[in-house]
Amino acid sequence: MYSQAAVSLTRSQAAPFAAAAEPAPTLRDLFKGQSAETLAAGEALFWEGDPAGQIFDVISGVLRVYRIMPDGRRAIMGFIHPGDVLGVSFQNRYLFTAEAVTEVKIRRFARSRFFGLINETPALRPQLFAILCDEMSAAQDQMLLLGRKNAEERVVSFLLSVHRKVGIGADIELPMSRLDMADYLGLTMETVSRMMTSLARRGLIALGARHTVTLRKLAALREIAGHDAEDEDIAAAPARRAVWPH
Amino acid sequence: MYSQAAVSLTRSQAAPFAAAAEPAPTLRDLFKGQSAETLAAGEALFWEGDPAGQIFDVISGVLRVYRIMPDGRRAIMGFIHPGDVLGVSFQNRYLFTAEAVTEVKIRRFARSRFFGLINETPALRPQLFAILCDEMSAAQDQMLLLGRKNAEERVVSFLLSVHRKVGIGADIELPMSRLDMADYLGLTMETVSRMMTSLARRGLIALGARHTVTLRKLAALREIAGHDAEDEDIAAAPARRAVWPH
DNA sequence: GCCGATTTGTAACAATGTGCAACACGCTCT
DNA sequence: AGAGCGTGTTGCACATTGTTACAAATCGGC
């Protein structure tokens, strides 16, 4: 579940590098030696405009990344989950703020060292490229959602994408607030709430404890979301192999 | 003017590579040897789902890149201008259709060869990275626009971004139709039309021949667009130097 | 330079989503 | 267990944008 700036490597690194001379390192291996840090819910990891000095491996918890307009309007560009790498696609400065939604555990890595290793290690380059392509792909999905889907479609698309990313059976956890969802989906808190209620009333979902939702009729939900969303599992999986394009 | 998948290198390649042993090649130099092709207005360069076999250097003309929903709704992800490189940020397949808005001249380059050269030529790698970062940055701007700006702000932001990209003095050319603009801005043709009329009535812009607009009060327009847009000239320019992050 | 086709502009009306306010629910603290 | 607070829900009036329909302007041929 992200539209931006972070991409799960659990899949992207799945490519077979058996042919390489030494055991091919994966990007996430780089973080192995780094010590873990903990952020409390609500704490910022970095701010829009900060010099982009580090990249981050998310071990646990969820973050939101967002930009704010001068008058206070907020647009959340994505939610960052465990397994995602955050802060890669910047040149000089971070272009959004990253903030913990829940308690979060991360590992840091200096960008200079990161790009030094990329430069020295051919096997890492397709993986970096894969991250950036996946980010773009997610951003495109989000532009389609924001530009052309109605409120219900947006909410359902969101639920399905969370389900795909971190769903356990038919249940999903939504650790973020309704306001976070609204700022991600280009809606208001109230509209999100109304859509959730409406979906529940029709038996498409069931609202459990606070942040838990059960997707009761996956097929119907996919129908509403309009292609993409969950089908991507099949459609996009091949594209996630981290092999240099050929 | 793009939100997606293509980035001008005229700026990105500006970094001084004087220190390099041999004259450092720039990405766009790669296309030098390729023969130019012409597309008529309305012709597609490639389709969403096609195997991503080539990248393209746009010499002249404008293209639109878009995705279509099963029911026909269309979301334009960006407009591609001369100097942009198109088709880079894909793994296996193109994720959108690219179609000529005007007559277009392009040069092709096989992706396999492209990435081979990237692998062999360290100086090209920061440039590729810069392209991808600029694409992400543009996509983020667009998500903010689609998620949180109203119709007037969207239209003004668009006019300013066209002005920044290809404006001559206060005049801009809008080769695309109102429908194209609408599908790019998440609005309807009629709303775009209304906003343009309203801006003209208030003297902020002047509507010339069909596809020509004069920005009469830049300051006021920038105020409406809400930060970003045109200020980026100053803010983002440093980020466009194609140096490997350090 | 004229004619038909296409695109754009305008206006009346409808619908979706918003804004506000009241209220309910659930969690935490004591 | 109960008070208090933050968060979520719901109803209603309203605004912005979408729809529909039609008029006007522009373009592309001939």
Coordinates of C-alpha atoms (C1' of nucleotides) in Angstrom, one line a residue:
Chain A
M1 CA 0.0 0.0 0.0
Y2 CA 1.9 2.9 -1.3
S3 CA 1.7 5.3 -4.1
Q4 CA 5.0 6.8 -3.6
A5 CA 8.6 6.7 -2.7
A6 CA 8.7 3.3 -1.2
V7 CA 8.4 -0.1 -2.6
S8 CA 8.4 -3.5 -1.2
L9 CA 11.4 -5.5 -2.0
T10 CA 10.1 -8.7 -0.8
R11 CA 8.9 -9.3 -4.3
S12 CA 11.3 -7.1 -6.2
Q13 CA 14.3 -9.0 -5.0
A14 CA 13.0 -12.3 -5.9
A15 CA 14.9 -12.5 -9.2
P16 CA 17.3 -15.4 -9.5
F17 CA 20.9 -14.1 -9.5
A18 CA 22.3 -17.6 -9.2
A19 CA 24.5 -16.9 -12.2
A20 CA 26.5 -14.3 -10.3
A21 CA 30.0 -15.1 -9.2
E22 CA 29.5 -14.3 -5.5
P23 CA 26.2 -14.7 -3.8
A24 CA 24.3 -11.7 -5.1
P25 CA 23.5 -9.2 -2.5
T26 CA 20.0 -7.8 -2.3
L27 CA 19.2 -4.2 -1.6
R28 CA 17.7 -5.0 1.7
D29 CA 20.7 -7.0 2.8
L30 CA 22.5 -3.6 2.9
F31 CA 20.5 -2.7 6.0
K32 CA 21.4 -5.9 7.9
G33 CA 24.2 -4.3 9.8
Q34 CA 22.4 -1.1 10.7
S35 CA 20.9 -0.7 14.1
A36 CA 17.2 -0.4 14.4
E37 CA 15.5 2.7 15.7
T38 CA 12.0 3.2 17.0
L39 CA 9.6 6.1 16.2
A40 CA 6.5 6.7 18.3
A41 CA 3.2 7.2 16.5
G42 CA 2.9 10.7 15.2
E43 CA 6.7 11.3 15.2
A44 CA 8.2 12.5 11.9
L45 CA 11.1 10.6 10.3
F46 CA 12.0 13.5 8.0
W47 CA 10.4 16.7 6.7
E48 CA 9.7 18.0 3.2
G49 CA 12.6 20.2 2.3
D50 CA 15.2 18.4 4.5
P51 CA 18.4 17.5 2.8
A52 CA 17.9 13.9 1.6
G53 CA 20.8 12.3 3.5
Q54 CA 19.5 8.9 4.2
I55 CA 17.3 6.1 3.0
F56 CA 15.2 3.9 5.4
D57 CA 14.3 0.3 5.7
V58 CA 10.9 -0.1 7.4
I59 CA 11.0 -3.1 9.7
S60 CA 7.6 -2.7 11.4
G61 CA 4.7 -0.2 11.6
V62 CA 3.2 2.1 9.1
L63 CA 4.1 5.6 8.0
R64 CA 2.3 8.2 6.0
V65 CA 4.2 10.5 3.5
Y66 CA 2.5 13.7 2.6
R67 CA 2.8 17.3 1.3
I68 CA 0.9 20.3 2.7
M69 CA -0.3 23.3 0.8
P70 CA 0.3 26.8 2.2
D71 CA -3.3 27.0 3.4
G72 CA -3.1 23.7 5.3
R73 CA -4.6 21.3 2.8
R74 CA -2.8 18.0 3.0
A75 CA -2.2 15.3 0.4
I76 CA -1.0 12.0 1.5
M77 CA 1.2 10.5 -1.3
G78 CA 1.3 7.0 0.2
F79 CA 1.5 4.7 3.2
I80 CA 4.7 2.9 3.9
H81 CA 4.7 -0.7 5.2
P82 CA 7.2 -3.1 6.6
G83 CA 9.4 -4.3 3.7
D84 CA 9.3 -1.0 1.9
V85 CA 12.4 1.1 1.4
L86 CA 11.7 4.8 1.9
G87 CA 13.6 7.9 0.7
V88 CA 15.2 6.5 -2.5
S89 CA 13.7 8.6 -5.2
F90 CA 15.1 12.0 -4.3
Q91 CA 18.0 14.0 -5.5
N92 CA 18.9 16.7 -3.0
R93 CA 15.9 17.1 -0.7
Y94 CA 13.0 15.1 0.5
L95 CA 9.9 16.2 -1.3
F96 CA 7.5 15.1 1.3
T97 CA 7.2 14.6 5.1
A98 CA 7.3 11.1 6.5
E99 CA 5.5 10.5 9.7
A100 CA 4.8 7.4 11.8
V101 CA 1.1 6.3 11.8
T102 CA 1.8 3.6 14.4
E103 CA 4.9 2.9 16.3
V104 CA 7.6 2.3 13.7
K105 CA 10.9 0.5 13.6
I106 CA 13.4 1.5 10.9
R107 CA 17.0 1.2 9.9
R108 CA 18.9 4.0 8.3
F109 CA 21.4 4.0 5.6
A110 CA 23.5 6.9 4.3
R111 CA 22.5 7.8 0.8
S112 CA 26.1 8.5 -0.2
R113 CA 27.1 5.0 0.9
F114 CA 24.0 3.5 -0.7
F115 CA 24.8 5.0 -4.1
G116 CA 28.4 4.2 -3.8
L117 CA 27.4 0.5 -3.4
I118 CA 25.0 0.7 -6.3
N119 CA 27.8 2.0 -8.4
E120 CA 30.2 -0.8 -7.4
T121 CA 27.7 -3.6 -7.5
P122 CA 26.0 -4.3 -10.8
A123 CA 23.6 -6.8 -9.2
L124 CA 22.0 -4.0 -7.1
R125 CA 21.3 -1.7 -10.0
P126 CA 18.3 -3.6 -11.5
Q127 CA 16.9 -3.7 -8.0
L128 CA 17.1 0.0 -7.6
F129 CA 15.6 0.4 -11.0
A130 CA 12.8 -2.0 -10.0
I131 CA 12.1 0.1 -6.9
L132 CA 11.8 3.3 -9.0
C133 CA 9.6 1.6 -11.6
D134 CA 7.3 0.2 -9.0
E135 CA 7.0 3.7 -7.4
M136 CA 6.1 5.2 -10.7
S137 CA 3.5 2.4 -11.3
A138 CA 1.9 3.1 -8.0
A139 CA 1.9 6.8 -8.6
Q140 CA 0.1 6.2 -11.9
D141 CA -2.5 4.1 -10.3
Q142 CA -3.1 6.8 -7.8
M143 CA -3.4 9.5 -10.5
L144 CA -6.1 7.4 -12.2
L145 CA -7.9 7.0 -8.9
L146 CA -7.8 10.7 -8.0
G147 CA -8.6 11.9 -11.5
R148 CA -11.3 9.6 -12.6
K149 CA -12.8 7.5 -9.8
N150 CA -15.7 8.4 -7.6
A151 CA -15.8 8.3 -3.9
E152 CA -17.0 4.7 -3.6
E153 CA -14.5 3.4 -6.2
R154 CA -11.7 5.2 -4.4
V155 CA -12.5 3.7 -1.0
V156 CA -12.9 0.2 -2.4
S157 CA -9.7 0.5 -4.4
F158 CA -7.9 1.5 -1.2
L159 CA -9.4 -1.4 0.8
L160 CA -8.3 -3.8 -2.0
S161 CA -4.8 -2.5 -2.2
V162 CA -4.4 -2.7 1.5
H163 CA -5.7 -6.2 1.3
R164 CA -3.2 -7.1 -1.4
K165 CA -0.4 -5.6 0.5
V166 CA -1.0 -6.7 4.1
G167 CA -4.3 -8.6 4.1
I168 CA -4.6 -11.7 6.2
G169 CA -7.4 -13.8 4.7
A170 CA -10.3 -11.5 4.2
D171 CA -9.4 -9.2 7.1
I172 CA -7.4 -6.0 6.8
E173 CA -6.1 -3.6 9.4
L174 CA -6.4 0.1 8.8
P175 CA -4.1 1.6 11.3
M176 CA -4.5 5.1 9.9
S177 CA -7.4 7.5 10.8
R178 CA -10.3 8.3 8.5
L179 CA -8.7 11.7 8.0
D180 CA -5.5 10.0 6.7
M181 CA -7.5 7.9 4.3
A182 CA -9.4 11.0 3.1
D183 CA -6.2 12.9 2.5
Y184 CA -4.9 9.9 0.6
L185 CA -8.0 9.5 -1.5
G186 CA -8.8 13.1 -2.2
L187 CA -12.0 13.0 -0.2
T188 CA -13.2 14.3 3.2
M189 CA -13.2 12.3 6.4
E190 CA -17.0 12.3 6.3
T191 CA -17.3 10.9 2.8
V192 CA -14.9 8.1 3.6
S193 CA -17.0 7.3 6.6
R194 CA -20.2 7.4 4.6
M195 CA -18.7 5.1 2.0
M196 CA -17.5 2.6 4.6
T197 CA -20.9 2.6 6.2
S198 CA -22.7 2.1 2.9
L199 CA -20.4 -0.8 1.9
A200 CA -21.0 -2.4 5.3
R201 CA -24.8 -1.9 5.1
R202 CA -24.8 -3.7 1.7
G203 CA -22.8 -6.6 3.2
L204 CA -19.7 -6.0 1.0
I205 CA -17.5 -5.4 4.0
A206 CA -17.9 -5.8 7.8
L207 CA -16.6 -3.2 10.2
G208 CA -14.9 -4.9 13.2
A209 CA -13.0 -3.4 16.0
R210 CA -11.9 0.2 15.5
H211 CA -9.3 -0.4 12.8
T212 CA -10.3 -3.8 11.4
V213 CA -12.3 -4.5 8.3
T214 CA -13.4 -7.7 6.7
L215 CA -13.8 -7.9 3.0
R216 CA -16.9 -10.1 2.6
K217 CA -17.5 -10.1 -1.1
L218 CA -14.2 -9.7 -2.8
A219 CA -15.5 -10.3 -6.3
A220 CA -18.1 -7.5 -5.9
L221 CA -15.5 -5.2 -4.5
R222 CA -13.2 -5.8 -7.3
E223 CA -16.0 -5.1 -9.7
I224 CA -16.6 -1.7 -8.1
A225 CA -12.9 -0.8 -8.0
G226 CA -12.7 -1.2 -11.7
H227 CA -10.0 -3.6 -13.0
D228 CA -6.6 -2.8 -11.5
A229 CA -6.3 -3.0 -7.8
E230 CA -6.3 -6.6 -6.9
D231 CA -5.8 -8.2 -10.3
E232 CA -2.4 -6.7 -10.3
D233 CA -1.2 -9.7 -8.3
I234 CA -1.3 -11.6 -11.5
A235 CA -0.8 -8.9 -14.0
A236 CA 2.1 -7.0 -12.4
A237 CA 4.0 -9.8 -10.7
P238 CA 6.2 -10.6 -13.7
A239 CA 7.1 -7.0 -13.9
R240 CA 8.5 -7.1 -10.4
R241 CA 11.4 -9.4 -11.1
A242 CA 14.4 -7.3 -10.5
V243 CA 16.2 -8.0 -13.7
W244 CA 17.7 -5.3 -15.8
P245 CA 15.5 -4.7 -18.8
H246 CA 16.5 -6.6 -21.8
Chain B
M1 CA 4.8 19.7 -18.8
Y2 CA 4.6 16.2 -17.8
S3 CA 3.6 14.2 -14.8
Q4 CA 4.8 11.0 -15.9
A5 CA 7.3 8.9 -17.6
A6 CA 9.2 11.5 -19.5
V7 CA 11.6 14.1 -18.3
S8 CA 13.4 16.9 -20.0
L9 CA 17.1 16.3 -20.1
T10 CA 17.9 19.8 -21.3
R11 CA 18.3 20.6 -17.7
S12 CA 19.0 17.3 -16.1
Q13 CA 22.1 16.8 -18.2
A14 CA 23.5 20.2 -17.4
A15 CA 25.8 18.9 -14.7
P16 CA 29.5 19.5 -15.3
F17 CA 31.3 16.2 -16.0
A18 CA 34.5 18.0 -16.8
A19 CA 36.4 15.8 -14.4
A20 CA 35.7 12.7 -16.4
A21 CA 38.5 11.2 -18.5
E22 CA 36.8 11.2 -21.8
P23 CA 34.1 13.7 -22.7
A24 CA 31.2 12.5 -20.7
P25 CA 28.3 11.3 -22.8
T26 CA 24.9 12.5 -22.0
L27 CA 21.9 10.3 -22.2
R28 CA 20.4 12.2 -25.1
D29 CA 23.7 11.8 -27.0
L30 CA 22.8 8.2 -27.3
F31 CA 20.0 9.0 -29.7
K32 CA 22.3 11.0 -32.0
G33 CA 22.9 8.1 -34.4
Q34 CA 19.2 7.0 -34.6
S35 CA 17.1 8.0 -37.5
A36 CA 14.1 10.2 -36.9
E37 CA 10.5 9.0 -37.4
T38 CA 7.4 11.0 -37.8
L39 CA 4.0 10.3 -36.3
A40 CA 0.8 12.0 -37.5
A41 CA -1.4 13.7 -34.9
G42 CA -3.6 11.0 -33.3
E43 CA -1.2 8.2 -34.0
A44 CA -0.1 5.9 -31.2
L45 CA 3.6 5.4 -30.5
F46 CA 2.9 2.4 -28.2
W47 CA 0.0 0.9 -26.3
E48 CA -0.5 0.1 -22.6
G49 CA 0.4 -3.5 -22.2
D50 CA 2.9 -3.7 -25.1
P51 CA 6.2 -5.2 -24.3
A52 CA 8.4 -2.3 -23.4
G53 CA 11.1 -2.7 -26.0
Q54 CA 12.2 0.8 -26.7
I55 CA 12.7 4.2 -25.3
F56 CA 12.1 7.4 -27.3
D57 CA 13.6 10.8 -27.6
V58 CA 11.1 13.4 -28.6
I59 CA 12.5 15.8 -31.1
S60 CA 9.4 17.9 -31.9
G61 CA 5.7 17.9 -31.2
V62 CA 3.6 16.8 -28.2
L63 CA 2.3 13.5 -27.0
R64 CA -0.2 12.5 -24.4
V65 CA 0.2 9.4 -22.3
Y66 CA -2.9 7.9 -20.8
R67 CA -4.6 4.9 -19.2
I68 CA -8.2 4.0 -19.9
M69 CA -10.7 2.3 -17.5
P70 CA -12.8 -0.6 -18.7
D71 CA -15.8 1.7 -19.0
G72 CA -14.0 4.2 -21.1
R73 CA -13.0 6.8 -18.6
R74 CA -9.5 8.2 -19.5
A75 CA -6.8 9.6 -17.3
I76 CA -4.0 11.4 -19.0
M77 CA -0.8 10.9 -17.0
G78 CA 1.1 13.6 -18.7
F79 CA 2.1 15.5 -21.9
I80 CA 5.5 14.8 -23.4
H81 CA 7.4 17.6 -25.0
P82 CA 10.5 17.9 -27.1
G83 CA 13.6 17.2 -25.1
D84 CA 11.8 14.6 -23.0
V85 CA 12.7 11.0 -23.0
L86 CA 9.8 8.6 -23.0
G87 CA 9.4 5.0 -22.0
V88 CA 12.2 4.7 -19.4
S89 CA 10.4 3.8 -16.2
F90 CA 9.0 0.4 -17.2
Q91 CA 10.1 -3.1 -16.5
N92 CA 8.4 -5.4 -18.9
R93 CA 5.5 -3.6 -20.3
Y94 CA 4.4 -0.1 -21.0
L95 CA 1.8 0.9 -18.4
F96 CA 0.1 3.5 -20.5
T97 CA -0.6 4.4 -24.1
A98 CA 1.4 7.2 -25.8
E99 CA -0.3 9.0 -28.6
A100 CA 0.7 12.0 -30.7
V101 CA -1.3 15.2 -30.0
T102 CA 0.4 17.1 -32.8
E103 CA 2.6 15.7 -35.5
V104 CA 5.6 14.3 -33.6
K105 CA 9.2 13.5 -34.5
I106 CA 11.0 10.9 -32.4
R107 CA 14.0 8.7 -32.3
R108 CA 13.9 5.2 -31.0
F109 CA 16.5 3.3 -28.9
A110 CA 16.3 -0.3 -27.9
R111 CA 16.0 -0.7 -24.2
S112 CA 18.4 -3.6 -24.0
R113 CA 21.1 -1.5 -25.6
F114 CA 20.1 1.5 -23.5
F115 CA 20.5 -0.4 -20.3
G116 CA 23.6 -2.1 -21.5
L117 CA 25.2 1.3 -22.0
I118 CA 24.0 2.4 -18.6
N119 CA 25.7 -0.6 -17.1
E120 CA 29.0 0.2 -18.9
T121 CA 29.0 3.9 -18.5
P122 CA 29.0 5.2 -14.9
A123 CA 28.5 8.8 -16.1
L124 CA 25.1 7.9 -17.5
R125 CA 23.7 6.4 -14.3
P126 CA 23.1 9.6 -12.4
Q127 CA 21.4 10.9 -15.4
L128 CA 19.0 8.0 -15.5
F129 CA 18.4 8.4 -11.8
A130 CA 17.7 12.1 -12.3
I131 CA 15.1 11.2 -15.0
L132 CA 13.3 8.8 -12.7
C133 CA 13.4 11.3 -9.7
D134 CA 12.0 14.1 -11.9
E135 CA 9.3 11.7 -13.0
M136 CA 8.4 10.9 -9.4
S137 CA 8.5 14.6 -8.5
A138 CA 6.1 15.5 -11.3
A139 CA 3.8 12.6 -10.3
Q140 CA 3.7 13.9 -6.8
D141 CA 2.8 17.3 -7.9
Q142 CA 0.0 15.8 -9.9
M143 CA -1.3 13.8 -7.0
L144 CA -1.5 17.0 -4.9
L145 CA -3.3 18.7 -7.7
L146 CA -5.8 15.9 -8.3
G147 CA -6.4 15.2 -4.6
R148 CA -6.6 18.6 -3.1
K149 CA -7.0 21.4 -5.7
N150 CA -10.3 22.8 -7.0
A151 CA -11.1 23.3 -10.7
E152 CA -9.7 26.8 -10.9
E153 CA -6.4 25.9 -9.2
R154 CA -6.0 22.9 -11.4
V155 CA -6.4 24.9 -14.6
V156 CA -4.1 27.7 -13.4
S157 CA -1.5 25.2 -12.2
F158 CA -1.6 23.6 -15.6
L159 CA -1.2 26.9 -17.5
L160 CA 1.7 27.8 -15.3
S161 CA 3.4 24.5 -15.8
V162 CA 3.0 24.7 -19.5
H163 CA 4.4 28.2 -19.3
R164 CA 7.4 27.1 -17.3
K165 CA 8.0 24.2 -19.7
V166 CA 7.5 25.8 -23.1
G167 CA 6.3 29.3 -22.6
I168 CA 7.5 32.1 -24.8
G169 CA 7.3 35.4 -22.9
A170 CA 3.7 35.5 -21.5
D171 CA 2.3 33.4 -24.3
I172 CA 1.7 29.7 -24.2
E173 CA 0.5 27.2 -26.8
L174 CA -2.0 24.5 -25.8
P175 CA -1.9 22.1 -28.7
M176 CA -4.1 19.6 -26.9
S177 CA -7.9 19.7 -26.8
R178 CA -10.0 20.8 -23.9
L179 CA -10.9 17.2 -23.4
D180 CA -7.2 16.3 -23.1
M181 CA -6.8 19.0 -20.5
A182 CA -9.9 17.8 -18.7
D183 CA -8.7 14.2 -18.6
Y184 CA -5.3 15.4 -17.4
L185 CA -6.8 17.6 -14.7
G186 CA -9.5 15.2 -13.5
L187 CA -12.3 17.5 -14.7
T188 CA -14.7 17.7 -17.6
M189 CA -14.2 19.6 -20.7
E190 CA -17.0 22.0 -19.8
T191 CA -15.5 22.8 -16.4
V192 CA -12.1 23.5 -18.1
S193 CA -13.9 25.7 -20.5
R194 CA -15.7 27.6 -17.7
M195 CA -12.5 28.2 -15.8
M196 CA -10.7 29.5 -18.9
T197 CA -13.6 31.8 -19.6
S198 CA -13.7 33.0 -16.0
L199 CA -10.0 33.7 -15.9
A200 CA -10.2 35.6 -19.2
R201 CA -13.2 37.6 -18.0
R202 CA -11.2 38.7 -14.9
G203 CA -8.2 39.7 -17.1
L204 CA -5.8 37.1 -15.7
I205 CA -5.4 35.5 -19.0
A206 CA -6.3 36.4 -22.6
L207 CA -7.6 33.8 -25.0
G208 CA -6.0 34.2 -28.5
A209 CA -6.3 32.0 -31.5
R210 CA -7.7 28.6 -30.7
H211 CA -4.7 27.1 -29.0
T212 CA -3.0 30.2 -27.7
V213 CA -3.2 31.8 -24.3
T214 CA -1.5 34.8 -22.9
L215 CA -0.8 34.9 -19.1
R216 CA -1.6 38.5 -18.3
K217 CA -1.1 38.5 -14.5
L218 CA 1.5 36.0 -13.6
A219 CA 1.7 37.0 -9.9
A220 CA -2.1 36.6 -9.4
L221 CA -2.1 33.3 -11.3
R222 CA 0.8 32.0 -9.1
E223 CA -1.2 33.0 -6.1
I224 CA -4.2 31.0 -7.3
A225 CA -2.1 27.9 -8.1
G226 CA -0.9 27.8 -4.5
H227 CA 2.9 27.7 -4.2
D228 CA 4.5 25.0 -6.4
A229 CA 4.0 25.3 -10.1
E230 CA 6.1 28.2 -11.3
D231 CA 8.3 28.7 -8.2
E232 CA 9.8 25.4 -8.9
D233 CA 12.1 27.1 -11.4
I234 CA 14.0 28.3 -8.4
A235 CA 13.3 25.6 -5.9
A236 CA 13.7 22.5 -8.0
A237 CA 16.5 23.6 -10.4
P238 CA 19.3 22.5 -8.1
A239 CA 17.7 19.1 -7.8
R240 CA 18.0 18.7 -11.5
R241 CA 21.7 18.5 -11.7
A242 CA 22.4 15.0 -12.8
V243 CA 24.9 14.2 -10.1
W244 CA 24.9 10.9 -8.2
P245 CA 23.5 11.6 -4.8
H246 CA 26.2 12.1 -2.2
Chain C
dG1 C1' -13.6 31.4 -49.8
dC2 C1' -17.3 28.3 -48.8
dC3 C1' -19.3 24.1 -46.4
dG4 C1' -19.6 20.4 -43.3
dA5 C1' -17.4 18.4 -39.4
dT6 C1' -15.3 19.0 -35.2
dT7 C1' -14.3 21.5 -31.3
dT8 C1' -15.4 24.9 -28.0
dG9 C1' -18.5 27.9 -25.3
dT10 C1' -22.8 28.7 -22.7
dA11 C1' -26.6 27.9 -19.9
dA12 C1' -30.1 25.3 -17.2
dC13 C1' -30.5 21.6 -14.4
dA14 C1' -28.9 17.4 -11.6
dA15 C1' -25.9 14.9 -8.7
dT16 C1' -22.0 14.0 -6.1
dG17 C1' -19.4 15.3 -2.5
dT18 C1' -18.6 19.0 1.1
dG19 C1' -19.2 21.5 5.5
dC20 C1' -21.1 21.9 9.6
dA21 C1' -23.1 20.4 13.7
dA22 C1' -24.8 17.1 16.7
dC23 C1' -24.1 12.9 18.5
dA24 C1' -22.2 8.2 19.4
dC25 C1' -18.7 5.2 20.3
dG26 C1' -14.5 3.5 22.2
dC27 C1' -10.3 4.2 24.8
dT28 C1' -7.7 6.0 28.6
dC29 C1' -7.2 7.7 33.0
dT30 C1' -8.4 7.8 37.6
Chain D
dA1 C1' -17.4 2.2 36.9
dG2 C1' -17.5 6.7 35.2
dA3 C1' -15.6 11.1 33.3
dG4 C1' -13.4 13.0 29.5
dC5 C1' -11.3 13.2 25.0
dG6 C1' -10.4 11.9 20.6
dT7 C1' -12.3 9.8 16.7
dG8 C1' -15.9 8.3 13.9
dT9 C1' -20.8 8.6 12.2
dT10 C1' -25.0 10.7 10.6
dG11 C1' -28.3 14.2 8.8
dC12 C1' -29.1 18.2 6.3
dA13 C1' -28.3 22.4 3.6
dC14 C1' -25.3 23.9 0.2
dA15 C1' -21.7 24.3 -3.3
dT16 C1' -19.0 22.8 -6.9
dT17 C1' -18.7 20.2 -10.6
dG18 C1' -21.0 17.0 -13.9
dT19 C1' -24.9 16.5 -17.4
dT20 C1' -27.4 17.5 -21.0
dA21 C1' -28.5 20.3 -24.8
dC22 C1' -27.7 23.6 -28.0
dA23 C1' -25.2 27.6 -30.1
dA24 C1' -21.1 29.5 -31.9
dA25 C1' -16.6 29.4 -33.6
dT26 C1' -12.8 27.2 -35.9
dC27 C1' -10.7 24.0 -38.9
dG28 C1' -9.9 21.3 -42.9
dG29 C1' -10.8 20.2 -47.2
dC30 C1' -12.2 21.4 -51.9

